[in-house]
mmCIF file of C-alpha atoms in Angstrom:
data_model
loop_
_atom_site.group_PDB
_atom_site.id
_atom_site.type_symbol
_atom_site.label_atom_id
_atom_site.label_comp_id
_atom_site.label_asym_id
_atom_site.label_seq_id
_atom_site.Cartn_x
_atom_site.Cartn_y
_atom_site.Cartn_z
ATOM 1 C CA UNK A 13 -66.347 25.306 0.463
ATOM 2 C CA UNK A 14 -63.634 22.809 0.483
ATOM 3 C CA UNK A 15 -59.973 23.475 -0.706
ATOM 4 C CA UNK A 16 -60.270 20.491 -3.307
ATOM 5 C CA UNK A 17 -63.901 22.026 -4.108
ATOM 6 C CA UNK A 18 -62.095 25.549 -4.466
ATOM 7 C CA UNK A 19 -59.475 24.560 -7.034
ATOM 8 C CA UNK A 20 -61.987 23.117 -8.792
ATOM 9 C CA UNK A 21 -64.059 26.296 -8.910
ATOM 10 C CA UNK A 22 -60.594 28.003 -10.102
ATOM 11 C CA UNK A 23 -59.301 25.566 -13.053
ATOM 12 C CA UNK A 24 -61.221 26.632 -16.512
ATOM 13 C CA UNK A 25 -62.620 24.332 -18.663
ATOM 14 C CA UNK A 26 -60.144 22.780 -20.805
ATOM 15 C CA UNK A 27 -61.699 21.509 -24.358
ATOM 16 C CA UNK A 28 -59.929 20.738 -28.130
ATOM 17 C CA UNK A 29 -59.495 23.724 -29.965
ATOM 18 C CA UNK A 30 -59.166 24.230 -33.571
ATOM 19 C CA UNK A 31 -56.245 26.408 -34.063
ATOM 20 C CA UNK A 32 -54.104 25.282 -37.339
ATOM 21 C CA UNK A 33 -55.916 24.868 -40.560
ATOM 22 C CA UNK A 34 -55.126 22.300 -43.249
ATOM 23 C CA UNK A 35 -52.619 24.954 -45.252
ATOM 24 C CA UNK A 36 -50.758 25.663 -42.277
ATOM 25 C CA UNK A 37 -50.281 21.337 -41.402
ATOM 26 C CA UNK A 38 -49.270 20.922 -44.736
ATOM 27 C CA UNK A 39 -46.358 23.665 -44.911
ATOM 28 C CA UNK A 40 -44.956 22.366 -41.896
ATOM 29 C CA UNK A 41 -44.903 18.800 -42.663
ATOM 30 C CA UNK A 42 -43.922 19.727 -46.420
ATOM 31 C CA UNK A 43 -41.189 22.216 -45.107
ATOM 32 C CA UNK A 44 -39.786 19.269 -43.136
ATOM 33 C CA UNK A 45 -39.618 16.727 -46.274
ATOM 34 C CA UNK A 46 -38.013 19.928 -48.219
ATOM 35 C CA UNK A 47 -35.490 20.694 -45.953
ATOM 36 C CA UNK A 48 -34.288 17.092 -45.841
ATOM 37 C CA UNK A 49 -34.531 16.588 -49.463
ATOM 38 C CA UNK A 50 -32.092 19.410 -49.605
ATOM 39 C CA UNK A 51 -30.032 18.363 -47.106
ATOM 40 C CA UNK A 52 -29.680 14.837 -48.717
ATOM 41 C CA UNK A 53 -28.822 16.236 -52.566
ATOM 42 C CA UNK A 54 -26.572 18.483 -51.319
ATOM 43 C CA UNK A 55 -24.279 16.406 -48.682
ATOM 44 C CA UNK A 56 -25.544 12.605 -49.875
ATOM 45 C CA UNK A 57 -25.373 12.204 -53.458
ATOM 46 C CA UNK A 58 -22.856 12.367 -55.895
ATOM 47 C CA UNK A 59 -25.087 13.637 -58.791
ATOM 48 C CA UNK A 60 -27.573 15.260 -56.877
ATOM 49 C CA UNK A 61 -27.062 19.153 -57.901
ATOM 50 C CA UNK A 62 -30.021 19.313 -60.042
ATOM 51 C CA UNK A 63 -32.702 18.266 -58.012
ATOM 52 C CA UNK A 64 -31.405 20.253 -55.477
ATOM 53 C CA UNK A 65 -32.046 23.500 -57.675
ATOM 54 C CA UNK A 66 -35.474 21.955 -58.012
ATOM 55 C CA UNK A 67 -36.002 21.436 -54.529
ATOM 56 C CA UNK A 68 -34.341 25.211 -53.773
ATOM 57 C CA UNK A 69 -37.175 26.441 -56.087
ATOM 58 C CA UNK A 70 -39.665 24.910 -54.251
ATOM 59 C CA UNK A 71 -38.748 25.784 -50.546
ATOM 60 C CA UNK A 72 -38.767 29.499 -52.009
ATOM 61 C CA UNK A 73 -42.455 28.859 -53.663
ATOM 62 C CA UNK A 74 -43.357 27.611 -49.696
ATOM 63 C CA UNK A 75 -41.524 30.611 -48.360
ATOM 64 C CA UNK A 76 -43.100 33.002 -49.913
ATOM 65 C CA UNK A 77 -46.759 31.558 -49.843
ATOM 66 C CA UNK A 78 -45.742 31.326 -45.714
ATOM 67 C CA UNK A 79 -44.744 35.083 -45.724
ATOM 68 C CA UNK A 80 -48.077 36.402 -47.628
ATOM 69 C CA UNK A 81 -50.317 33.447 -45.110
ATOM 70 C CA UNK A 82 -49.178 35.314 -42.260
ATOM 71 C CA UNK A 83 -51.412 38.538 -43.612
ATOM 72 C CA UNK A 84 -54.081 36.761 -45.077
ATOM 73 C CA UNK A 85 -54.004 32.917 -43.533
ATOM 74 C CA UNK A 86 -56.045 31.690 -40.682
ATOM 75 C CA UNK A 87 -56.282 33.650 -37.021
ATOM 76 C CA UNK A 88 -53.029 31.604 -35.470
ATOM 77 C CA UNK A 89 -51.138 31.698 -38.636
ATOM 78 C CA UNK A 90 -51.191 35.529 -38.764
ATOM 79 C CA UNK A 91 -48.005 37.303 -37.585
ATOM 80 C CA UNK A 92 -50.057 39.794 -35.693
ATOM 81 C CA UNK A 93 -51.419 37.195 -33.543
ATOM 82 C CA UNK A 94 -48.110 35.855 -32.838
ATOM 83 C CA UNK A 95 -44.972 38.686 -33.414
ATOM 84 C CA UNK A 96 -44.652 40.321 -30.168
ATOM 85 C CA UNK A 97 -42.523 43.167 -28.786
ATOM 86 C CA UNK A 98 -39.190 42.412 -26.649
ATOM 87 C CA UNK A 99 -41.563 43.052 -23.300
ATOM 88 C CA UNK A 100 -43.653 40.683 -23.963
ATOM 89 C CA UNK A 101 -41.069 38.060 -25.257
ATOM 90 C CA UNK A 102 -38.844 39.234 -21.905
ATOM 91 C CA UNK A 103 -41.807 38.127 -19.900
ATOM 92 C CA UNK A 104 -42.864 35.316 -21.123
ATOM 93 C CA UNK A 105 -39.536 34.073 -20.669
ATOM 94 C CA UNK A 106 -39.382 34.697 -17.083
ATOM 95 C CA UNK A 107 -42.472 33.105 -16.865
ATOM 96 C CA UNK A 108 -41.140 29.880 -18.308
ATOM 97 C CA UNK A 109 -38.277 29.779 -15.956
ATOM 98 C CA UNK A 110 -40.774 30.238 -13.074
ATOM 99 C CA UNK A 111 -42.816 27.527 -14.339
ATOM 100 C CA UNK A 112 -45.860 30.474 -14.473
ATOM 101 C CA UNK A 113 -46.211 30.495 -18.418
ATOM 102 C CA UNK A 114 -49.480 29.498 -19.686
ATOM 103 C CA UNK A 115 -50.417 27.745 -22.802
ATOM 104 C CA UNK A 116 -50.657 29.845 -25.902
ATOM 105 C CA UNK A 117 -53.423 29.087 -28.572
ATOM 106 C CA UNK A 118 -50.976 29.595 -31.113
ATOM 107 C CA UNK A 119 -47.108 30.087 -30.968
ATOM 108 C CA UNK A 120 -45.998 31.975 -28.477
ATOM 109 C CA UNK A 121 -44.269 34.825 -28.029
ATOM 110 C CA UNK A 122 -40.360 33.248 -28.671
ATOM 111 C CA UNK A 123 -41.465 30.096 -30.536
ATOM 112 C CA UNK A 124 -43.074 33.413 -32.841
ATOM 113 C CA UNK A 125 -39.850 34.435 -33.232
ATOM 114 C CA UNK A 126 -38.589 31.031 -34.303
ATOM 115 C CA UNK A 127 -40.802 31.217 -36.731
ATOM 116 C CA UNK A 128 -39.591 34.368 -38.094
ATOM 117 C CA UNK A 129 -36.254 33.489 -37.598
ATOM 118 C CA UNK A 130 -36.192 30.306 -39.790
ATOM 119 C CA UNK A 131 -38.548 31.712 -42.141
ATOM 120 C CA UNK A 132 -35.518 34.535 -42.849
ATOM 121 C CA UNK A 133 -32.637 32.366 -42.956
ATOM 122 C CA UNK A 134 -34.692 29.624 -45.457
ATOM 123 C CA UNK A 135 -35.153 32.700 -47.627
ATOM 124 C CA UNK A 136 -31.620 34.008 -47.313
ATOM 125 C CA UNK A 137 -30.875 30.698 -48.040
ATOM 126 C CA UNK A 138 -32.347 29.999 -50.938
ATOM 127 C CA UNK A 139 -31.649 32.999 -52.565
ATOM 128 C CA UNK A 140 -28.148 32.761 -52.017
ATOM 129 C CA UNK A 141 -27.908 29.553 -53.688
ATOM 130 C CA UNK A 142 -29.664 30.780 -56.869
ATOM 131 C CA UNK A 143 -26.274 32.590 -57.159
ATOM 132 C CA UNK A 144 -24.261 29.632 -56.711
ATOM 133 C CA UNK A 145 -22.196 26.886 -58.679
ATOM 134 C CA UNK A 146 -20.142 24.237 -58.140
ATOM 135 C CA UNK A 147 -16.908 24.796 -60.222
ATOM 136 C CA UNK A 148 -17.843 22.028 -62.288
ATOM 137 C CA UNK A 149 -21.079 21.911 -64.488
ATOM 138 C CA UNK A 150 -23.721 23.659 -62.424
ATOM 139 C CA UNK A 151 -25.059 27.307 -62.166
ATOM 140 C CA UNK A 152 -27.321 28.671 -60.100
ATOM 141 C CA UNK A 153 -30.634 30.040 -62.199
ATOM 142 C CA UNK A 154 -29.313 33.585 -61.306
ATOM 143 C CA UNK A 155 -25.590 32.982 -61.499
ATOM 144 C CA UNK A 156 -25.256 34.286 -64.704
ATOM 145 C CA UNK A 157 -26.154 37.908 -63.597
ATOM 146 C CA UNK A 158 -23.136 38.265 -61.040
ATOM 147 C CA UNK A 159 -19.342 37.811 -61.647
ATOM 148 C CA UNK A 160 -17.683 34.690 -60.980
ATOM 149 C CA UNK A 161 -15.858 35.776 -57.921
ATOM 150 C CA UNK A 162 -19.714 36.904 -56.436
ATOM 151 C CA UNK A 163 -20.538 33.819 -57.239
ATOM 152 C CA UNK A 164 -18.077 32.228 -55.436
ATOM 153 C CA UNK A 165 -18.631 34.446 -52.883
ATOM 154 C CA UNK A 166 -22.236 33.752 -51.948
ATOM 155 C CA UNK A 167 -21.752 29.919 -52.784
ATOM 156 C CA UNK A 168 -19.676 29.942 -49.785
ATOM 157 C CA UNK A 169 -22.342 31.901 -47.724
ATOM 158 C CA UNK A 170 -24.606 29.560 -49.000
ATOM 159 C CA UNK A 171 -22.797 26.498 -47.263
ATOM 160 C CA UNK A 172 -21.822 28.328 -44.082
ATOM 161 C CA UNK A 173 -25.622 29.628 -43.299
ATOM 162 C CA UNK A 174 -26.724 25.996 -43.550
ATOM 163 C CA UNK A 175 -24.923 25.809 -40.059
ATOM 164 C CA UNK A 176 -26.919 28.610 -38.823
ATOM 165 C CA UNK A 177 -30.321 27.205 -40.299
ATOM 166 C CA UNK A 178 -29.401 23.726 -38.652
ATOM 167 C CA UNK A 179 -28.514 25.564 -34.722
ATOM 168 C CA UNK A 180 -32.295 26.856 -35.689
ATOM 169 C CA UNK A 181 -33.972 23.496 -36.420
ATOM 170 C CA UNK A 182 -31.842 22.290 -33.339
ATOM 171 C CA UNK A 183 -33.764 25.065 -31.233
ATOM 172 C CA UNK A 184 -36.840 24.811 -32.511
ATOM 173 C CA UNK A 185 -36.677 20.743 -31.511
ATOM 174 C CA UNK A 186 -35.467 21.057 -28.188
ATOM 175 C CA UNK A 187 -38.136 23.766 -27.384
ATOM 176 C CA UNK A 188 -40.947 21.133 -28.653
ATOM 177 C CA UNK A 189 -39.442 18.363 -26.655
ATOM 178 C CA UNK A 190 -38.975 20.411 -23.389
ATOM 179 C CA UNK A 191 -42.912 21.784 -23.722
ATOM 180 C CA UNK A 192 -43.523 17.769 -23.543
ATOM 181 C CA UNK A 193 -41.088 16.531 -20.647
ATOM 182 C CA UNK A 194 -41.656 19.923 -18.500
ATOM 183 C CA UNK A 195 -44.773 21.125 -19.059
ATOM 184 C CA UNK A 196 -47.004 18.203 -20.575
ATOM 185 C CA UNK A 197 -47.598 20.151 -23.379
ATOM 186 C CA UNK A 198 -47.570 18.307 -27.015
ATOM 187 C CA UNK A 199 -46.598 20.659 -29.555
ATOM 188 C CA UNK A 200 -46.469 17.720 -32.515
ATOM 189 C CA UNK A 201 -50.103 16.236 -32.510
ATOM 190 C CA UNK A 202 -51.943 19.545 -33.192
ATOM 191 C CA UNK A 203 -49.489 19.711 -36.154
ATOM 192 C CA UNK A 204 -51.233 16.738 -37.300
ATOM 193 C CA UNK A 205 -54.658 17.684 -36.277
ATOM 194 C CA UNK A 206 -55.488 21.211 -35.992
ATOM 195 C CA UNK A 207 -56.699 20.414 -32.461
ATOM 196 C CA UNK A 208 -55.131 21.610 -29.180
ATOM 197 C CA UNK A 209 -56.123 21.036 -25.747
ATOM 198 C CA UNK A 210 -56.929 25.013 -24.412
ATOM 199 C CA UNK A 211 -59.441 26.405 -21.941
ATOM 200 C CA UNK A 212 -62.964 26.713 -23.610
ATOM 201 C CA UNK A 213 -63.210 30.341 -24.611
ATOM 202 C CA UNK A 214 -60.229 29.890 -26.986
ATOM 203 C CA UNK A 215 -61.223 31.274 -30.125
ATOM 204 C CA UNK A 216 -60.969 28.883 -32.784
ATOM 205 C CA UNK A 217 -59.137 29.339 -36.512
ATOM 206 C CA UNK A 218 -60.735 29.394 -39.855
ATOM 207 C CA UNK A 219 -61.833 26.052 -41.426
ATOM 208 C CA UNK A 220 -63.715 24.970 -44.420
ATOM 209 C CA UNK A 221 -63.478 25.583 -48.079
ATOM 210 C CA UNK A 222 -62.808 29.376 -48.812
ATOM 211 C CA UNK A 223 -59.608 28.754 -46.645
ATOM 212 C CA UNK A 224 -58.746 26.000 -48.651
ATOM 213 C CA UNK A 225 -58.903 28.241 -51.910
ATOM 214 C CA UNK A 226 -57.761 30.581 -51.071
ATOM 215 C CA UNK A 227 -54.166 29.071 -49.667
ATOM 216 C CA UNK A 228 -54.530 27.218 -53.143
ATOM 217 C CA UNK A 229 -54.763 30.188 -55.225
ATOM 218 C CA UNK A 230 -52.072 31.758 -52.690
ATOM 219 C CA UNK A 231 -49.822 28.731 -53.444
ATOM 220 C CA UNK A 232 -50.374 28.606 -57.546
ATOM 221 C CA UNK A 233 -49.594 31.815 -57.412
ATOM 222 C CA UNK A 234 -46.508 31.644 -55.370
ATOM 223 C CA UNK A 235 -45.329 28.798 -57.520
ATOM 224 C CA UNK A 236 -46.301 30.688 -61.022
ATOM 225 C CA UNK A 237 -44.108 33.930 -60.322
ATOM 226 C CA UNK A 238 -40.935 31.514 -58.562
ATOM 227 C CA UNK A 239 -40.814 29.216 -61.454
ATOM 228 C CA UNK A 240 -41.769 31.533 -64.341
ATOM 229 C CA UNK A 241 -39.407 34.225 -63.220
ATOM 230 C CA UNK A 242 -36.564 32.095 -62.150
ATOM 231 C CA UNK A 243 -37.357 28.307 -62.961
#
């Protein structure tokens, strides 16, 4: 057998993969607008305050339907399929440098991390500014049930961890754009898809329409207890 036949023999079968489902797509890409939105009310307009609250209220709702989809949401969406100890995360990342590491069908093992990461520090976040004001007309929706000088206190933490949450982002960006320029590997499209390009016994994620209602219910529910017990 020929070398060229041999390598052929030796490459699996590469085919699309459904690995993100619709709910998944849509907190990304809604995350995203969120984050921006809050970003732009808080540092861009004059009179924004308000809809920043609203926006704050929001990101928590996603939050917390995010923390509960990672028990119950689709197969790559789960954080048992993508939280892994510090061995494995120490290997993979050898791996990278070598150039060795091999596609994951989900995140893997540090952009899991990432995930957790930024999924901490949003709700830290937000919570922190339900405690804040802005020495002027606005308090937080939960103000009210710490002194002044707390206040003041976690207003301030409020601002400074939006430094931390932005060296996040910045990681999480890079990361995507060096899996493109070093290892050909588009991180973005199967955002937008649910398809990735993975060797053909990938297992694929949950699709149809009991996913779909349930991450609706999930979500309504979510929203319900943020808004009626804080909104």
């Amino acid at each position: 057998m020929s070398n060229k036949a041999a390598a052929t023999t030796e490459q699996p079968a590469i085919r699309k993969v459904f690995v993100w489902e619709l709910p998944i797509r849509l907190f990304h890409w809604t995350l995203l607008l969120l984050v921006i939105g809050l970003y732009v009310t808080a540092e861009l307009m004059d009179d924004g305050i308000e809809l920043h609250a609203s926006l704050g209220l929001a990101l928590l709702s996603l939050v917390t339907f995010r923390v509960i989809w990672g028990f119950v949401g689709g197969r790559y969406a789960r954080f048992s399929q993508f939280v892994r100890g510090p061995r494995t995360v120490l290997s993979y990342t050898a791996a990278e440098f070598r150039g060795q590491s091999t596609t994951s069908p989900g995140h893997n093992p540090l952009g899991g991390w990432m995930v957790v990461a930024l999924l901490i520090t949003l709700f830290i976040q937000v919570s922190l500014g339900l405690f804040s004001n802005d020495d002027i007309l606005f308090d937080g929706a939960l103000a009210r049930m710490v002194s002044k000088d707390t206040s003041d206190l976690l207003t301030g933490l409020h601002v400074d961890l939006f430094y931390v949450l932005a060296v996040l982002i910045g990681l999480h960006v890079t990361a995507v754009i060096g899996h493109r320029l070093f290892k050909g590997e588009n991180l973005v499209a199967p955002m937008f898809t649910g398809y990735k390009q993975l060797p053909a016994g990938a297992a694929e994620s949950e699709t149809g329409g009991k996913i779909l209602l349930r991450a609706s219910v999930l979500l309504a529910i979510c929203g319900g207890l943020v808004y009626g017990f804080i909104g």
